[in-house]
């Protein structure tokens, strides 16, 4: 039975039931018991979602049985998105959930800091300037003090700045510094009202061949000073290797295209010792650390009981273990060590419930509720064992309802009750807590110290069941959820969201006013409850006018929407403004936009943001080009093109033909189209013939990853990892007289001010002489990068390749990006 090590959530997640309640089988319960008997912790630290080594996390959690955490300093907001158009903080919400789902598979726990992923950074100096270094260091210290790891493992090398992403190196540097400071009560002393100092035993660096430059160099390197862990465990009870489970975990990072194929057989991971007490046995990172129950005062008797439970576990009837487990639970409640008491209490409660087949659920009658409303909650309880137990009471949050009612839970006889749970008028809305306050470019603002680092949305509506088993009252807490039956998916679970009575949103993110003419702006008003009646208005700065001043509305049913249409007159001056939507009901103003994020691999997420849009009064000349847009990984560029006044049609790759394209002047491919759209391999000749016949093709950036065709351009072109990450880097014109810089708009360096996150990425670094490079820029201390915008005549037409980040700049309303793109589109004129 030595290899039957996997926590209960793993198998359920592998089966694709990540959003379903946990219903462990006997093997999973047994694995939980073995983990219950190991009192050791290891914390893995890196910078982003998907930086973590899932092979090592899975091994430490499931083979070693250690409590294993992953501290990702950021939530990955600055990445790209292969599954949709959500970027920035919305992408951070998606990637947060992907990490949570990954940990359900590999058995780890997830934590974060307040650091905001502001985009690619080439060195830690820049990173720690944009991040608030002191705050992020505080968060790392806080995570260590709260998690109390015996061992810390860094993903990256703190000694090699400039060789990888600046966030990567910074994560390692901060970890090394925190290791030395975490036990000092004079360091971030405000934390000590909630926790205590802590001294980890040792710190490692998880080195790989990548840090040596190649596999060959790594194979040839002297590894006598490295710890080698054999992580190729095969779990016979699951029929899966450790690497196969790790691949399933890594494949949760779907927004980043990190689907991974599992491997089998022997495999090693290497750790370089950095600080602390070096282990004498290099194959055991917990060497010299007591990981038994003996490490806590009063723990020996608990360990003896649980050792017998493990030894005598009955796979055919796990409920046989309940009396001894309940006895151990009662003893755990008497421990002085609050840290292990809290951890092991939760672990053993899950095991007791699993052994008893005890199913407890609190489901609401709707997925959304508003403050001050009454939620009908159905309570379900069933004991599927011969263990003697009673349902004694329930406690609720909010309102602290306490309902005493002793109800016997007999074997396999379901009991259900329905209660009315009244939400307070001031009940907080559901939202990603790190988005509730306005942060900075580099940091999220979280004022509550105890929330810092928590991975998920903090849901406040809960029910605690008090279940008496063998005379011991045990509390089992459950979040109130919503579930329904889908004709295709079957039973679907969603979280209960607390929403405003009304929300609003603009139909566009950016409105372009290219002249003095009025523009129609529409606002969608959505009811969060029945019988909403009020008015909506636009808040505009001086110089801008709106008609009418406000629009009354009535919405009968929750979830319904109405459209309010305003006419806006722009200022005479060139300007960029924020338009705000304000809805008034019963004298109370509501100014939030509710965004639903719904992908099948994560829980449905709701994000509340200010109900705002950007309006730009600018001087831009456009022609009457008709544009065919071929979507790639997903972006919102077509919406921006429509705002500029172009006739835009998104066409499917399989529709591409010369006949289909004959009425268009321009074909434009979305970001990473040649990485993600396989059909382009077979349609490329048609697209190039479209250019050859006198039209224009604009290709937005692709990465160096596998391209669906090597002939993405009519002439040789090699994509590199070159990028300009400094938004305000000086831009130089290599071909100042080229039409693209002069027609129909005169482009100047002013047009490159105010860009967001980066100028561009994955620029070509080699190209045929047929191409004319237009722009040059570089980050500080680097050589010029000249591949941002390349234009070539091909036949009668023009082929354009650009790595400029239009996909970020246009939705952000960057004026210069609109002007330059108008010129690129007009190149054929």
Phi, psi and omega in degrees: 000006189300328187260011182277062189243101172197133183290161190298329184291338188298306186296322179297318180292321179300326180281001178083022182250040186298336183260006179264159175296153180282126177228081189290147173268180187297321181296318180294321177297317179300319179294324176296322179295318178297321178292326178300331184268010178243121182246068177216148185227146177224136181244124178262134186233129174208196191256324190228161162302139182083357173284336190291149176272097184292334177297316182287320178297315179298318180296312182295322183285320192254334177263307177289330178080017181285152168290117191238124180243153172239119175261105173264118185298328180240170177259009174078026185296334187272004182279185172262173186228115182271353185245000180182187183260003180292127179230176180052231189296331177291322175295323177300323177294317178299312184290331172301312181293326177297321177294319180298318178293323178298318180293329176298330182276313185271354173092005181272180174242154187242140177218161179221167166252187178270002183296135179263129176286096185275003181118179184298137178229137188268349179204157182291335178299313178296316182303311186283350171279319182283316167291157168272100188306318183296321179293317181292320175300319177302319181292324177293315177299317179300315180298319180292316180296324180283316183280330179055060179286143170284327185229138173242138179233124175269139176285329188239165183268123181284351187260006187230059179298143178090352181264350179209182178312134180300329176297322181299305182298322180298321180300320180288318180298317180293324178295316179297317180293319180296323179305321182279340188252345191295337182264005181264116183291348177274353179265120182046059184296338179298337180290337191283355171283347180244340184210190180233167173293166182207148179237101175296154183282318185202159182233133180237162170243123182278083184281154178216178180300332184300324182284349178261353178101331179193162177295324181296316179294323180292318179298326182275349185287152175285118184248018185295335181264007180257145171279134180246122178251129179270103191256011183275036183301139172252120180269101187298323183293338180255343183070028182223146175276163176302320181291328178292321177294318178298322179293321176296321177296311182296329181289353174290341181280060187291328181296339180257003179066041183254035171304133189230141178264129181288153177242173183222157176099183183296139177204144183243147169241144184243138178236130175262124179291133181246311187212163177094210179264117181290137178288138177288323176264105187290347178272358183231102184289348177260011180304131180084001179248127179285110181254016177265177177294347179293346183286346178245141178299128182084006185274341186300315182295325176294315179299321179297316180297313184287332174297319177292323177299315179296316183295322187257016184300133181256108183293335179277338182212077182301338183295344177301332183279351189300313182304315180291324178296319179295320177299316179295320178302316181298321179291325179299326180293344181265359181292146176278333182284098185296327182299300182288331176301312182293317182295310186286335175297314180293320179298313186288330176297319178297323180291317179300314179299320179296316180297327182271354189059032184281114182249122181232129183214143175232108185241133180277163181274357177209158183278338181232146176217157180250154174306141180085354181269169177253126180255125174278124184240123176270124179258129180236137177217136175211133176255118182251050178209175177272003179296139180278122179208154178234147170266103190274322187193168169228145172240144181239151169230125006277187176076351176049043173296138176230110183250112180267125178195101182285115181234118178298137174255094182276158185306117171066022177249107184290144175237134177223148178219155176238132179236155173262116181254110182273124179275137178297155178297334182258018178302132183292143175291151174289131176193157171298114192300332182284354178256001184289334180242151179287124180259204179241181178302322187257349187220141166274151180258119176228111186278332181276109182306322185287346176273338185302128177094341180297138188284325196243172171304138180270106183264131191256350183266110188222159172231132175250120175273131173260108182249124178266121180234122182052039176084359180252125179277125183235126178274133176238112183269138177225133170292142173287128183238179173232138177221153178209169179257125176259135184298335180260312186274343185082221183289122182241130179253138175222154177287156172278125180252136174263118189240158174295160178299331178206144176230165179216159180206148176277148180287342176227151177280328184226136176242125182260122174253103188264000178201193183275001184287149177294161178223141178277129178235124184252141179237129175269128178249126184240133182274136175264356179208169178290155171057058176266127179221128181184211180215158179231142178220166177253138176258115183235151178285169180300140181101341176253144182234151181223144177219135355286174181292324175205162182230121178285156179210159173222128177235123185281318190242142175303136178093346179280158181234153168232157181249124177253124187248124180245157171248123184247133176254127185281165172293157177285339184266149173297126184197163173236129182226163170257129174261133180245141176259129180234123179251134181242127175228125177051041177081359181253135181267140177234130185224035183242149177253128179262120181248123177262131177246117188223102175236148187293341185267358178223164173297147172303135181239144175241130179237132175257125177230161175303140179280087185225157170219161179257138173242135184235121171262109182220166177258104181221135178255131176232156175260193186254036182295144172259130189243130170260123183250127178253110185292142176254244181286344179121121176202177182246022181299319180304322178297319180293322178297319178297321178297330179285349178105003180281154170271112187240135175228125175276122182247147179284145182305321182291346179275352187295121173202158179298326178293318181293328186267356191297335181268003180257149175267330186224138167249132181231130178261141180287175184298137176058027180300321183278000170263335193240341185252096184299329183299334180298335178299328183263348182254357187297322180297323178295317181296319180290327175293326175303317177292314184302328182277004173115009181256183183242138174236128179244120180251119176276172195302147171231160180265174179282354177297177185311125174264144183290340174210144178282344183260062181284347181229161179288345178230160182305137183206127181242119179280142180235186174265010179300139177203161174242107186269342179277110185303328185258018177300143180301132177254128180247142181265115181279333180228071188299337181266000181295141181307328184295340177261000187228346186219134357277359180242141175280113182270132177233175179295341177298332181289350179254014175267143178084012177291155186251136172068317183193162170276317181184176189207155179051053178288146168297146175241357173220137179204159181292156180296344178292339180275143172252116174284136187256322189236152174223138177199166177197154173286162183303135176079006182246164177284157180300141175250116189252009186259017184295324183216113181240133182231134179225138169284135176221113187062233180268354187246193183230133175250130182236130172241130180221136173260003178300142189274060177302328183296337174266319190287320184294312178296340178273355177076037180278113188303313184299327178295321177296317183294316181293319180295324176300321179291321178298317180296326183273008186301331180282354182266000000 
